[in-house]
Short mmCIF file of C-alpha atoms in Angstrom, two decimals:
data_model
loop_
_atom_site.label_atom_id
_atom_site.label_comp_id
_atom_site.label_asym_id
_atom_site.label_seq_id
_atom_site.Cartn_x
_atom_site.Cartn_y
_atom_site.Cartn_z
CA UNK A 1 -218.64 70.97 292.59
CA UNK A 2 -221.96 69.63 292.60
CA UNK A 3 -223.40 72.90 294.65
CA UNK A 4 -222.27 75.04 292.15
CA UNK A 5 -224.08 73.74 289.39
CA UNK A 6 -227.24 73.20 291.35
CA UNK A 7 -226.97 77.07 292.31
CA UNK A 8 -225.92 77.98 288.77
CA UNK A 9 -228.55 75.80 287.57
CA UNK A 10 -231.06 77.31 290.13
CA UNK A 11 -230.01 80.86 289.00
CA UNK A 12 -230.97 79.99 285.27
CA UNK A 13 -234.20 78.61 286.14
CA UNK A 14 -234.82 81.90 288.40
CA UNK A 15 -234.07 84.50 285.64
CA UNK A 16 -235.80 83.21 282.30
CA UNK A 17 -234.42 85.59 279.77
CA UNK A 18 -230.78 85.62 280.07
CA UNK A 19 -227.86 88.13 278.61
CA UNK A 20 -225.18 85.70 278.15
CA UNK A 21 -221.35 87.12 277.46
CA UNK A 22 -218.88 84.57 276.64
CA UNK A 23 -215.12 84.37 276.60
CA UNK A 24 -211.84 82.73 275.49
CA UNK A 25 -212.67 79.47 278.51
CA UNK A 26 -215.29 78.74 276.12
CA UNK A 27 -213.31 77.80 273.12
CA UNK A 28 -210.40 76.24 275.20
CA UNK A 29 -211.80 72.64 274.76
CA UNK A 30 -211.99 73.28 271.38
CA UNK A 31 -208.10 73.29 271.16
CA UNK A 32 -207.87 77.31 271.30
CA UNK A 33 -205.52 78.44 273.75
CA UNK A 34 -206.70 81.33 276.06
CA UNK A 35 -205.09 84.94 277.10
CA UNK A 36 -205.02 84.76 280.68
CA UNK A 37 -203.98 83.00 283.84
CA UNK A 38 -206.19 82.81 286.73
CA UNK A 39 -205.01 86.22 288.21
CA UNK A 40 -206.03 87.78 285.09
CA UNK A 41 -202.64 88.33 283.69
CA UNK A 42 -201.07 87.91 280.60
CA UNK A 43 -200.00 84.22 279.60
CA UNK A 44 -198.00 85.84 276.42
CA UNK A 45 -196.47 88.85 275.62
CA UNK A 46 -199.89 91.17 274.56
CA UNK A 47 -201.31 90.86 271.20
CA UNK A 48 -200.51 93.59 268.29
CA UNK A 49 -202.24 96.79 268.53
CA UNK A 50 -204.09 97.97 265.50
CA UNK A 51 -201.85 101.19 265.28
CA UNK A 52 -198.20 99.10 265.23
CA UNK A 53 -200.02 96.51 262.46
CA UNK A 54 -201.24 99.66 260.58
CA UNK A 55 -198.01 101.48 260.86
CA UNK A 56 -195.64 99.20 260.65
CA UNK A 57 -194.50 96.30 257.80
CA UNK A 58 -192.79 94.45 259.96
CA UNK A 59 -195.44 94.05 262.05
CA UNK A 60 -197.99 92.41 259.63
CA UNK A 61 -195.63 90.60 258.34
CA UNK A 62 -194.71 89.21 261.59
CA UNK A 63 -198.51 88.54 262.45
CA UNK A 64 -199.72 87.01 258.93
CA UNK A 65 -196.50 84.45 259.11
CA UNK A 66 -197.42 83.25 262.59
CA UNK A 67 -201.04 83.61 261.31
CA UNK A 68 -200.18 81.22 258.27
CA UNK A 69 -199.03 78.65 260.67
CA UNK A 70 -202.17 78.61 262.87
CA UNK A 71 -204.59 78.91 261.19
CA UNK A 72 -203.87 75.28 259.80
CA UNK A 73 -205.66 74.35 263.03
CA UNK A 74 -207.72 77.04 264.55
CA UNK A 75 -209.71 76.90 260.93
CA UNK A 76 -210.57 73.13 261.57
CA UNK A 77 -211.70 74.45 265.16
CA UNK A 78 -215.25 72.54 266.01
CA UNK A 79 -217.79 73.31 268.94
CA UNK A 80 -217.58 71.80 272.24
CA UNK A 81 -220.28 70.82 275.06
CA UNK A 82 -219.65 74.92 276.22
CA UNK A 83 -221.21 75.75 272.47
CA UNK A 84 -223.76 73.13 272.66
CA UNK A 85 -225.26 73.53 276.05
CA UNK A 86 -225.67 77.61 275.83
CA UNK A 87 -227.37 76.89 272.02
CA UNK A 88 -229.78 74.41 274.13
CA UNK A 89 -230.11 77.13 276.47
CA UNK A 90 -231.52 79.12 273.40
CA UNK A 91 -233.49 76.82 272.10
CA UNK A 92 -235.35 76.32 275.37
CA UNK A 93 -236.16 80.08 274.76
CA UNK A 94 -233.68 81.31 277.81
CA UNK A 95 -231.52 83.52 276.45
CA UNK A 96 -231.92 87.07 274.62
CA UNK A 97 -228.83 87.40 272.89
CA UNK A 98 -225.37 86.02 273.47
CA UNK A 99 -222.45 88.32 273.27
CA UNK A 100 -219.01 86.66 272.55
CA UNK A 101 -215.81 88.06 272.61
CA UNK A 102 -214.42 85.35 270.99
CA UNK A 103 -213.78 85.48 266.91
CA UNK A 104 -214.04 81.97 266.18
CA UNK A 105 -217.57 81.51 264.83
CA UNK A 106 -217.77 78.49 267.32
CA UNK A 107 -221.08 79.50 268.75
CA UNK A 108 -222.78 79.94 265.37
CA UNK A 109 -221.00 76.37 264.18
CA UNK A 110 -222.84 74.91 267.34
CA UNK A 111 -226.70 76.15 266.42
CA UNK A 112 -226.86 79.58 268.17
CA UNK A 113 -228.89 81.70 266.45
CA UNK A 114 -228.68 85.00 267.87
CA UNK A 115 -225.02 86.12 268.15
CA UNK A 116 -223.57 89.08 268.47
CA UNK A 117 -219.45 88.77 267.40
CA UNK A 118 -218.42 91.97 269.66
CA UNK A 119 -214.96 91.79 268.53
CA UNK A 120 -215.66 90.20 264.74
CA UNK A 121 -214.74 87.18 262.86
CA UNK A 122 -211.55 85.80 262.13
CA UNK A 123 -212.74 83.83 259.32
CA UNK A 124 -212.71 86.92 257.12
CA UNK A 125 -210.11 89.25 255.54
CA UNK A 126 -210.96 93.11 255.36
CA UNK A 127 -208.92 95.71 253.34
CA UNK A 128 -208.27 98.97 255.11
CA UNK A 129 -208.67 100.77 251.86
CA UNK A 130 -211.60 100.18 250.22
CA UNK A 131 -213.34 98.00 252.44
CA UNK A 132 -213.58 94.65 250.16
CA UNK A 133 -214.07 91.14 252.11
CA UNK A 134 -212.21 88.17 251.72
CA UNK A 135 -212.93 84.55 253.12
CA UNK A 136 -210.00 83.55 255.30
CA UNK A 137 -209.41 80.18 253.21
CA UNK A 138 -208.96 82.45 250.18
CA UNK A 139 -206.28 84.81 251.88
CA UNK A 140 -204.75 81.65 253.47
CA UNK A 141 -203.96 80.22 249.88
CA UNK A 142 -202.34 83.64 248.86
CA UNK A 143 -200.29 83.38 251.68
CA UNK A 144 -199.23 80.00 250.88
CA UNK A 145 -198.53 80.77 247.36
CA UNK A 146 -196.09 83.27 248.03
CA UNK A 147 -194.59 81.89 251.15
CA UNK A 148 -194.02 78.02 250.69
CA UNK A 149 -191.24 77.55 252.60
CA UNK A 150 -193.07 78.77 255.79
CA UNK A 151 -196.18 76.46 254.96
CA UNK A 152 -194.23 73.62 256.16
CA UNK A 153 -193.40 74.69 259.35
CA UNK A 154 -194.98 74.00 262.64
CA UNK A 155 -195.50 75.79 265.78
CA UNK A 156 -197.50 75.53 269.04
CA UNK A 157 -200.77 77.04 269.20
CA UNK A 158 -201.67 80.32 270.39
CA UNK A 159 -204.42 82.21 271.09
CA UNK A 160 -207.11 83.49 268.47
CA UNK A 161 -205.06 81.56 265.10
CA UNK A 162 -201.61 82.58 266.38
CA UNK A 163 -198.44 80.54 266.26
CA UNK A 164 -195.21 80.98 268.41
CA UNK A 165 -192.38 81.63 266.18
CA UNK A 166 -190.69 83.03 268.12
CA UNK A 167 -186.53 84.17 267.20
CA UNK A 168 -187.80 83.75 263.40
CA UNK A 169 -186.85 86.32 261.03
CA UNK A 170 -189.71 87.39 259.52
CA UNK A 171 -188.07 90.34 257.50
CA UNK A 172 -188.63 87.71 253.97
CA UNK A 173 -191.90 87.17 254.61
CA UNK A 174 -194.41 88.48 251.71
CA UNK A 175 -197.73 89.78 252.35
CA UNK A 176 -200.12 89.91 249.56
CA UNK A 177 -201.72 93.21 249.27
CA UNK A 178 -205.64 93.52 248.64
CA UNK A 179 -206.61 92.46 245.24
CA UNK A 180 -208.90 95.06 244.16
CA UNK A 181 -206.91 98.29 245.19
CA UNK A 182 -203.78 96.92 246.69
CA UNK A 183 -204.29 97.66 250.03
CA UNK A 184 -203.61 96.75 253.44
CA UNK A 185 -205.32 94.07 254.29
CA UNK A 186 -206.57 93.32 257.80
CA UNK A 187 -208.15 90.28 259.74
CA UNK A 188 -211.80 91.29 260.45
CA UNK A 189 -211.63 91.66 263.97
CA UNK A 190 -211.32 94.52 266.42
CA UNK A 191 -207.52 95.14 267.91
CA UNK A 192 -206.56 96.15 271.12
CA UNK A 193 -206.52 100.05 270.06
CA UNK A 194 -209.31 99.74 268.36
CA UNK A 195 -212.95 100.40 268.51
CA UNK A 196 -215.58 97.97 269.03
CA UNK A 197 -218.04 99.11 265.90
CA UNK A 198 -221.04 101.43 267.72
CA UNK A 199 -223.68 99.32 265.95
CA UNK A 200 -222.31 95.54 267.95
CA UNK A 201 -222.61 98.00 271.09
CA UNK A 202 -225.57 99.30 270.79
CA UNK A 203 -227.60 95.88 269.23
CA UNK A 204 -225.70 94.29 272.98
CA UNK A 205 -227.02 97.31 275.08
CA UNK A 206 -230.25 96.83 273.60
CA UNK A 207 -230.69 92.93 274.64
CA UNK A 208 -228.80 93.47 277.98
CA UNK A 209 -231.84 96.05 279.01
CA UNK A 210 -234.65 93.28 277.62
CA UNK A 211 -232.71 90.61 279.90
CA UNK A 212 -233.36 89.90 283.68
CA UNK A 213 -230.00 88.62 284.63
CA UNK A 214 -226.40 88.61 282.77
CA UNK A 215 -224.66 85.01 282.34
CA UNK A 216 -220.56 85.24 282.23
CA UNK A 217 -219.18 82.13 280.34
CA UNK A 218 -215.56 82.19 280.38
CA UNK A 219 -214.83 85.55 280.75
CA UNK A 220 -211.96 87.15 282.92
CA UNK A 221 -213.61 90.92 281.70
CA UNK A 222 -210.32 91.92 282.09
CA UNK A 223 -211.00 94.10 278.81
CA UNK A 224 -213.35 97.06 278.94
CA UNK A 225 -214.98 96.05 275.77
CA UNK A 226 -216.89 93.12 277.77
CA UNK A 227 -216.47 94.57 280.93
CA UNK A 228 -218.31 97.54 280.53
CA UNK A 229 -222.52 95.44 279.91
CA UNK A 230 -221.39 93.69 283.71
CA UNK A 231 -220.63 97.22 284.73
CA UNK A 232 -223.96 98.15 282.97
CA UNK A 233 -225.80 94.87 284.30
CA UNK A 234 -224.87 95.92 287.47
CA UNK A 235 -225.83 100.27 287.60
CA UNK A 236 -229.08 98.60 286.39
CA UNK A 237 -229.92 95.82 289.16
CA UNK A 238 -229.98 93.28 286.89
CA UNK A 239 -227.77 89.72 288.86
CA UNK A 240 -224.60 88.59 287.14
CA UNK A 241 -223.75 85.06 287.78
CA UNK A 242 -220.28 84.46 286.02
CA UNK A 243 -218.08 80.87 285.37
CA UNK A 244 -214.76 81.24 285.26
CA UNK A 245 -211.66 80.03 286.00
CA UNK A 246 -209.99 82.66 288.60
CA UNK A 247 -210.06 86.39 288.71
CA UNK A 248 -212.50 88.36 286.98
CA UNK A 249 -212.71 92.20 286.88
CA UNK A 250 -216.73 92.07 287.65
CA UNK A 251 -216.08 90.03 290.98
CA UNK A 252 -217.26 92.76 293.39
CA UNK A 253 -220.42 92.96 290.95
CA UNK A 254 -221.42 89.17 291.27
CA UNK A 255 -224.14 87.47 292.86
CA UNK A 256 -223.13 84.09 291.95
CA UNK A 257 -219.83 83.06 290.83
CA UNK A 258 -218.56 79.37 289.81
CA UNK A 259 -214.79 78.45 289.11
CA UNK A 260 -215.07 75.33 287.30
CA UNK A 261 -214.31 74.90 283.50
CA UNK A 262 -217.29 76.01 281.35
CA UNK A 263 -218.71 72.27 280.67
CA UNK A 264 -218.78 70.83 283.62
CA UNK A 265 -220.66 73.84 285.34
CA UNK A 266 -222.53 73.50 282.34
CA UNK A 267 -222.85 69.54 282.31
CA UNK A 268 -226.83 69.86 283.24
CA UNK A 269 -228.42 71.54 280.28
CA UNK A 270 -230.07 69.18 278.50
#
């Protein structure tokens, strides 16, 4: 254990301007559960597509219920020593840009600076229709307004401000429609279906070719979304060192891999 984070420490030291991805191990200290097991399969039955939420009533209402009940926790979700040792990492000048696939705002909350939220944030609400924002917090008291009963329930965590509740009939449940047109209204992140905006790509592509060596922080890159800048990393020349715990779809493209949690490989930034 010790060897690994002298090499990963060694490979840090050896490529001074880092592209650093980041992935659901990051945030799992922080109390947010994560996707996949170490294979890089499934833990839970796959999230909802952006065509069956679009398409379908029963859908959001079955994801904004569950959503109602976790959020209670995954919105009082605070940094841990993952988010605070890569923002030292910035702040000793090491990093270019830090990609996340994660949609908690965790990152920022810990001091990092420059972020790019590949997949969006889950603290806001967007309406399909004409485009209007809404904070989270505001949408969660709508929610609670019209469903009170479901407020009081309780459910194990799950990834990304899910709840299992599962055999519930959500059928009852009432979704508030956007305020300004009456729309559908949509948590502003991307869904499997669903394209990553070109501009996130492109700002990522951008700082990947400035970097000298790609940094995987709990990251299976089982999706192509991430996958695709090791892929690029890689075509380029550039070394990918990656942390993770198990399986990851780059590990024929690595030159350094660690399977420890995310802090403790981390433990020696200072």
């Amino acid at each position: 254990m010790e060897i690994d984070r002298a090499r990963l420490r060694d490979f840090i030291e050896a490529h001074p301007r880092l592209f650093v991805l980041t992935g659901a191990g990051c945030s799992t200290d922080s109390g947010i559960p994560d996707y996949r097991d170490t294979h890089g399969g499934w833990k839970r039955p796959q999230p909802v597509t952006y065509q069956a939420f679009m398409a379908e009533k029963a859908t959001r209402q079955r994801y904004w219920a569950r959503s109602l009940v976790g959020w209670r926790r995954f919105g009082r979700a605070r940094p841990n020593a993952t988010h605070h040792a890569l923002a030292r990492l910035e702040q000793h000048g090491r990093l270019t840009t830090l990609l996340t696939q994660n949609v908690d705002g965790l990152h920022q909350a810990a001091g990092h600076r420059e972020v790019i939220d590949l997949h969006g944030r889950l603290n806001e609400v967007r309406c399909m229709g004409c485009t209007v924002r809404l904070p989270r917090d505001t949408f969660q008291q709508a929610l609670v307004e019209l469903n009170p009963a479901w407020a009081l329930l309780d459910a194990g965590d799950a990834p990304d401000g899910d709840a299992d509740l599962e055999g519930r009939d959500f059928s009852t449940f009432d979704v508030p429609p956007c305020p300004h047109c009456g729309g559908v209204l949509k948590p502003d992140v991307v869904f499997f279906g669903e394209n990553v905006p070109r501009e996130r790509v492109d700002a990522a592509v951008t700082s990947l070719n400035e970097a000298d060596a790609m940094l995987v922080v709990g990251s299976s890159l089982m999706v192509f979304s991430g996958y695709r800048f090791a892929a690029a990393a890689a075509r380029a020349g550039k070394p990918i060192a990656a942390v993770n715990m198990g399986k990851t779809r780059a590990d024929p493209l690595l030159s350094l891999k660690i399977e420890q949690s995310c802090a403790e490989a981390l433990a020696f930034v200072s």
